[in-house]
Amino acid sequence: MPYQKIIKNLIQRIEINPRKLGGKPIIKGTRISVEQILKMLSAGVEIEEIQTNFPHIKKEDILAAVHYATNLVE
């Protein structure tokens, strides 16, 4: 799958809705914020452990959170 298509698919996994968590970016269809995912990763929590704690979160959702944050600091 070409890089641009992968990025487009990741971006579609993030949602910003002022009615959910005060407009924080979240994983679409959840109340799990990008911030929460990033804090867990920065604390050394492995992707598999995040998925164990949040079974409805896919690896692609976690990568989407990282991609979103990367775009903010570019």
Backbone as ProteinMPNN parsed JSONL, in Angstrom:
{"seq_chain_A": "MPYQKIIKNLIQRIEINPRKLGGKPIIKGTRISVEQILKMLSAGVEIEEIQTNFPHIKKEDILAAVHYATNLVE", "coords_chain_A": {"N_chain_A": [[0.847, -1.174, 0.0], [0.672, 2.155, -0.931], [2.481, 4.873, 0.598], [1.098, 7.393, 0.948], [-1.576, 6.608, 0.889], [-1.705, 5.017, 3.159], [-1.253, 6.965, 5.128], [-3.527, 8.57, 4.745], [-5.522, 6.784, 5.525], [-4.852, 6.524, 8.23], [-5.284, 9.128, 9.204], [-8.036, 9.313, 9.008], [-8.879, 7.955, 11.22], [-8.895, 9.573, 13.4], [-10.773, 11.866, 15.299], [-12.264, 15.032, 15.824], [-14.416, 16.551, 17.882], [-16.419, 18.955, 19.229], [-18.27, 18.203, 21.127], [-17.367, 15.982, 22.364], [-15.206, 15.048, 24.839], [-14.475, 17.714, 25.229], [-13.616, 18.653, 22.778], [-11.128, 17.618, 22.292], [-8.729, 15.811, 20.305], [-9.667, 12.559, 19.404], [-9.718, 8.925, 19.26], [-11.582, 7.82, 16.64], [-14.976, 7.061, 17.2], [-14.693, 6.405, 19.831], [-13.999, 7.312, 23.274], [-11.437, 7.729, 23.796], [-8.628, 9.603, 24.046], [-6.198, 11.137, 21.86], [-4.158, 12.244, 23.311], [-4.203, 10.638, 25.643], [-3.401, 8.157, 24.622], [-0.806, 8.834, 23.734], [0.408, 9.539, 26.155], [0.422, 7.071, 27.456], [2.112, 5.591, 25.747], [4.463, 7.103, 26.001], [5.073, 6.558, 28.596], [6.037, 4.094, 28.429], [4.316, 2.01, 27.955], [3.461, -0.796, 26.135], [2.221, -1.315, 22.777], [0.645, -3.617, 22.563], [-0.207, -3.94, 25.194], [-1.776, -1.669, 25.561], [-3.804, -2.316, 23.8], [-4.799, -4.529, 25.149], [-5.872, -3.355, 27.433], [-7.736, -1.693, 26.256], [-9.689, -3.146, 24.337], [-11.094, -2.524, 22.003], [-9.526, -0.816, 20.592], [-7.431, -0.543, 17.845], [-4.218, -1.443, 16.432], [-3.67, 0.301, 14.351], [-5.121, 2.535, 15.138], [-3.614, 3.478, 17.269], [-1.233, 4.074, 15.958], [-2.242, 6.091, 14.364], [-2.72, 8.069, 16.264], [-0.1, 8.699, 16.994], [0.839, 9.624, 14.534], [-0.824, 11.858, 14.19], [0.086, 13.526, 16.297], [2.724, 13.872, 15.452], [2.336, 15.408, 13.157], [1.495, 17.767, 14.344], [3.806, 18.802, 15.507], [5.457, 19.309, 13.413]], "CA_chain_A": [[0.0, 0.0, 0.0], [1.497, 3.363, -0.994], [2.602, 5.671, 1.822], [0.046, 8.408, 1.05], [-2.836, 5.936, 1.209], [-1.597, 4.622, 4.565], [-1.428, 8.197, 5.91], [-4.935, 8.959, 4.634], [-6.283, 5.859, 6.368], [-4.577, 6.86, 9.622], [-5.928, 10.404, 9.52], [-9.475, 9.077, 9.131], [-9.146, 7.311, 12.513], [-8.913, 10.609, 14.432], [-11.97, 12.708, 15.239], [-12.334, 16.18, 16.735], [-15.82, 16.916, 18.007], [-16.533, 19.764, 20.439], [-19.192, 17.568, 22.079], [-16.701, 14.822, 22.955], [-13.973, 15.378, 25.57], [-14.143, 19.129, 25.083], [-13.006, 18.929, 21.478], [-9.804, 17.002, 22.142], [-8.695, 14.764, 19.279], [-9.898, 11.224, 19.953], [-9.832, 7.829, 18.309], [-12.956, 7.856, 16.145], [-15.886, 6.068, 17.726], [-14.359, 6.117, 21.228], [-13.711, 8.479, 24.098], [-10.007, 7.608, 24.081], [-7.982, 10.75, 23.4], [-4.834, 11.029, 21.338], [-3.306, 12.56, 24.462], [-4.14, 9.464, 26.514], [-2.572, 7.165, 23.922], [0.579, 9.305, 23.745], [0.919, 9.444, 27.527], [0.707, 5.663, 27.734], [3.301, 5.219, 24.991], [5.642, 7.764, 26.563], [5.353, 5.916, 29.877], [6.612, 2.781, 28.147], [3.292, 0.988, 27.761], [3.55, -1.382, 24.795], [0.991, -1.29, 21.98], [-0.159, -4.787, 22.914], [-0.829, -3.698, 26.501], [-2.857, -0.699, 25.32], [-4.893, -3.077, 23.191], [-5.388, -5.382, 26.181], [-6.681, -2.478, 28.279], [-8.793, -1.121, 25.416], [-9.772, -4.134, 23.256], [-11.681, -1.966, 20.782], [-8.5, -0.008, 19.927], [-6.581, -1.301, 16.92], [-2.86, -0.927, 16.289], [-3.741, 1.443, 13.436], [-5.596, 3.687, 15.916], [-2.468, 3.96, 18.04], [-0.341, 4.71, 14.985], [-2.899, 7.33, 13.948], [-2.473, 9.047, 17.323], [1.3, 9.119, 16.853], [0.913, 10.419, 13.301], [-1.476, 13.137, 14.476], [1.014, 14.31, 17.113], [3.857, 14.203, 14.602], [1.936, 16.522, 12.3], [1.407, 18.989, 15.154], [5.133, 19.353, 15.811], [6.203, 19.605, 12.169]], "C_chain_A": [[0.896, 1.243, 0.0], [1.401, 4.188, 0.29], [1.445, 6.655, 1.991], [-1.306, 7.791, 1.412], [-2.845, 5.481, 2.667], [-1.865, 5.83, 5.451], [-2.891, 8.63, 5.888], [-5.8, 8.069, 5.519], [-6.07, 6.163, 7.844], [-5.332, 8.121, 10.042], [-7.425, 10.216, 9.742], [-9.852, 8.421, 10.458], [-9.225, 8.312, 13.666], [-10.119, 11.517, 14.204], [-11.826, 13.851, 16.235], [-13.777, 16.654, 16.719], [-15.969, 17.703, 19.306], [-17.445, 19.147, 21.508], [-18.578, 16.345, 22.765], [-15.373, 15.268, 23.559], [-13.514, 16.817, 25.329], [-13.434, 19.472, 23.789], [-11.6, 18.396, 21.311], [-9.842, 15.981, 21.015], [-8.793, 13.389, 19.948], [-9.827, 10.18, 18.842], [-11.306, 7.753, 17.925], [-13.772, 6.707, 16.734], [-15.622, 5.691, 19.178], [-14.319, 7.423, 22.014], [-12.263, 8.403, 24.581], [-9.289, 8.717, 23.307], [-6.6, 10.387, 22.861], [-3.859, 11.278, 22.481], [-3.128, 11.339, 25.365], [-3.255, 8.38, 25.906], [-1.103, 7.565, 24.004], [1.189, 9.227, 25.141], [1.269, 8.002, 27.873], [1.98, 5.223, 27.013], [4.555, 5.834, 25.597], [6.025, 7.199, 27.928], [5.902, 4.5, 29.691], [5.605, 1.655, 27.993], [3.371, 0.503, 26.312], [2.189, -1.331, 24.097], [0.076, -2.443, 22.377], [-0.87, -4.596, 24.253], [-1.963, -2.684, 26.392], [-4.056, -1.433, 24.746], [-5.56, -4.019, 24.193], [-6.312, -4.562, 27.076], [-7.878, -1.887, 27.545], [-8.973, -2.033, 24.196], [-10.35, -3.609, 21.942], [-10.704, -1.069, 20.019], [-7.613, -0.924, 19.085], [-5.186, -0.667, 16.883], [-2.857, 0.316, 15.395], [-4.243, 2.698, 14.139], [-4.445, 4.316, 16.695], [-1.481, 4.66, 17.106], [-0.929, 6.024, 14.486], [-2.674, 8.423, 14.986], [-1.047, 9.585, 17.228], [1.458, 10.003, 15.619], [0.31, 11.81, 13.52], [-0.527, 14.054, 15.253], [2.232, 14.753, 16.301], [3.538, 15.393, 13.712], [1.87, 17.836, 13.074], [2.768, 19.622, 15.399], [5.979, 19.634, 14.572], [6.328, 21.093, 11.949]], "O_chain_A": [[1.784, 1.364, 0.844], [0.374, 4.195, 0.969], [0.868, 6.739, 3.076], [-2.087, 8.386, 2.155], [-3.877, 5.551, 3.334], [-2.619, 5.735, 6.419], [-3.433, 9.018, 6.923], [-6.711, 8.555, 6.187], [-7.01, 6.072, 8.633], [-5.941, 8.164, 11.111], [-8.015, 10.897, 10.581], [-11.036, 8.341, 10.785], [-9.582, 7.941, 14.784], [-10.439, 11.884, 13.073], [-11.331, 13.663, 17.347], [-14.294, 17.097, 15.694], [-15.675, 17.176, 20.379], [-17.384, 19.54, 22.672], [-19.198, 15.745, 23.643], [-14.516, 15.804, 22.857], [-12.319, 17.094, 25.237], [-12.726, 20.476, 23.713], [-10.941, 18.679, 20.31], [-10.874, 15.348, 20.789], [-8.097, 13.102, 20.922], [-9.869, 10.502, 17.655], [-12.173, 7.635, 18.791], [-13.336, 5.556, 16.767], [-16.244, 4.769, 19.705], [-14.575, 8.498, 21.473], [-11.913, 8.94, 25.632], [-9.337, 8.763, 22.078], [-5.939, 9.465, 23.34], [-2.845, 10.589, 22.597], [-2.014, 11.047, 25.8], [-2.453, 7.761, 26.605], [-0.249, 6.732, 24.309], [2.362, 8.886, 25.288], [2.29, 7.74, 28.508], [2.831, 4.557, 27.603], [5.589, 5.174, 25.698], [7.166, 7.343, 28.366], [6.194, 3.801, 30.661], [5.98, 0.485, 27.911], [3.35, 1.307, 25.379], [1.144, -1.307, 24.747], [-1.134, -2.26, 22.512], [-2.005, -5.041, 24.426], [-2.991, -2.823, 27.054], [-5.191, -1.199, 25.159], [-6.759, -4.278, 24.093], [-7.4, -5.013, 27.436], [-8.913, -1.614, 28.153], [-8.457, -1.72, 23.123], [-10.115, -4.194, 20.885], [-11.017, -0.611, 18.92], [-7.115, -1.944, 19.561], [-5.005, 0.493, 17.254], [-2.125, 1.271, 15.655], [-3.842, 3.806, 13.784], [-4.324, 5.539, 16.766], [-0.957, 5.723, 17.438], [-0.189, 6.97, 14.216], [-2.46, 9.581, 14.627], [-0.821, 10.787, 17.366], [2.144, 11.024, 15.669], [0.874, 12.814, 13.084], [-0.36, 15.222, 14.902], [2.709, 15.878, 16.451], [4.37, 16.283, 13.533], [2.156, 18.898, 12.522], [2.876, 20.845, 15.489], [7.095, 20.142, 14.681], [6.92, 21.523, 10.96]]}, "name": "protein", "num_of_chains": 1, "seq": "MPYQKIIKNLIQRIEINPRKLGGKPIIKGTRISVEQILKMLSAGVEIEEIQTNFPHIKKEDILAAVHYATNLVE"}
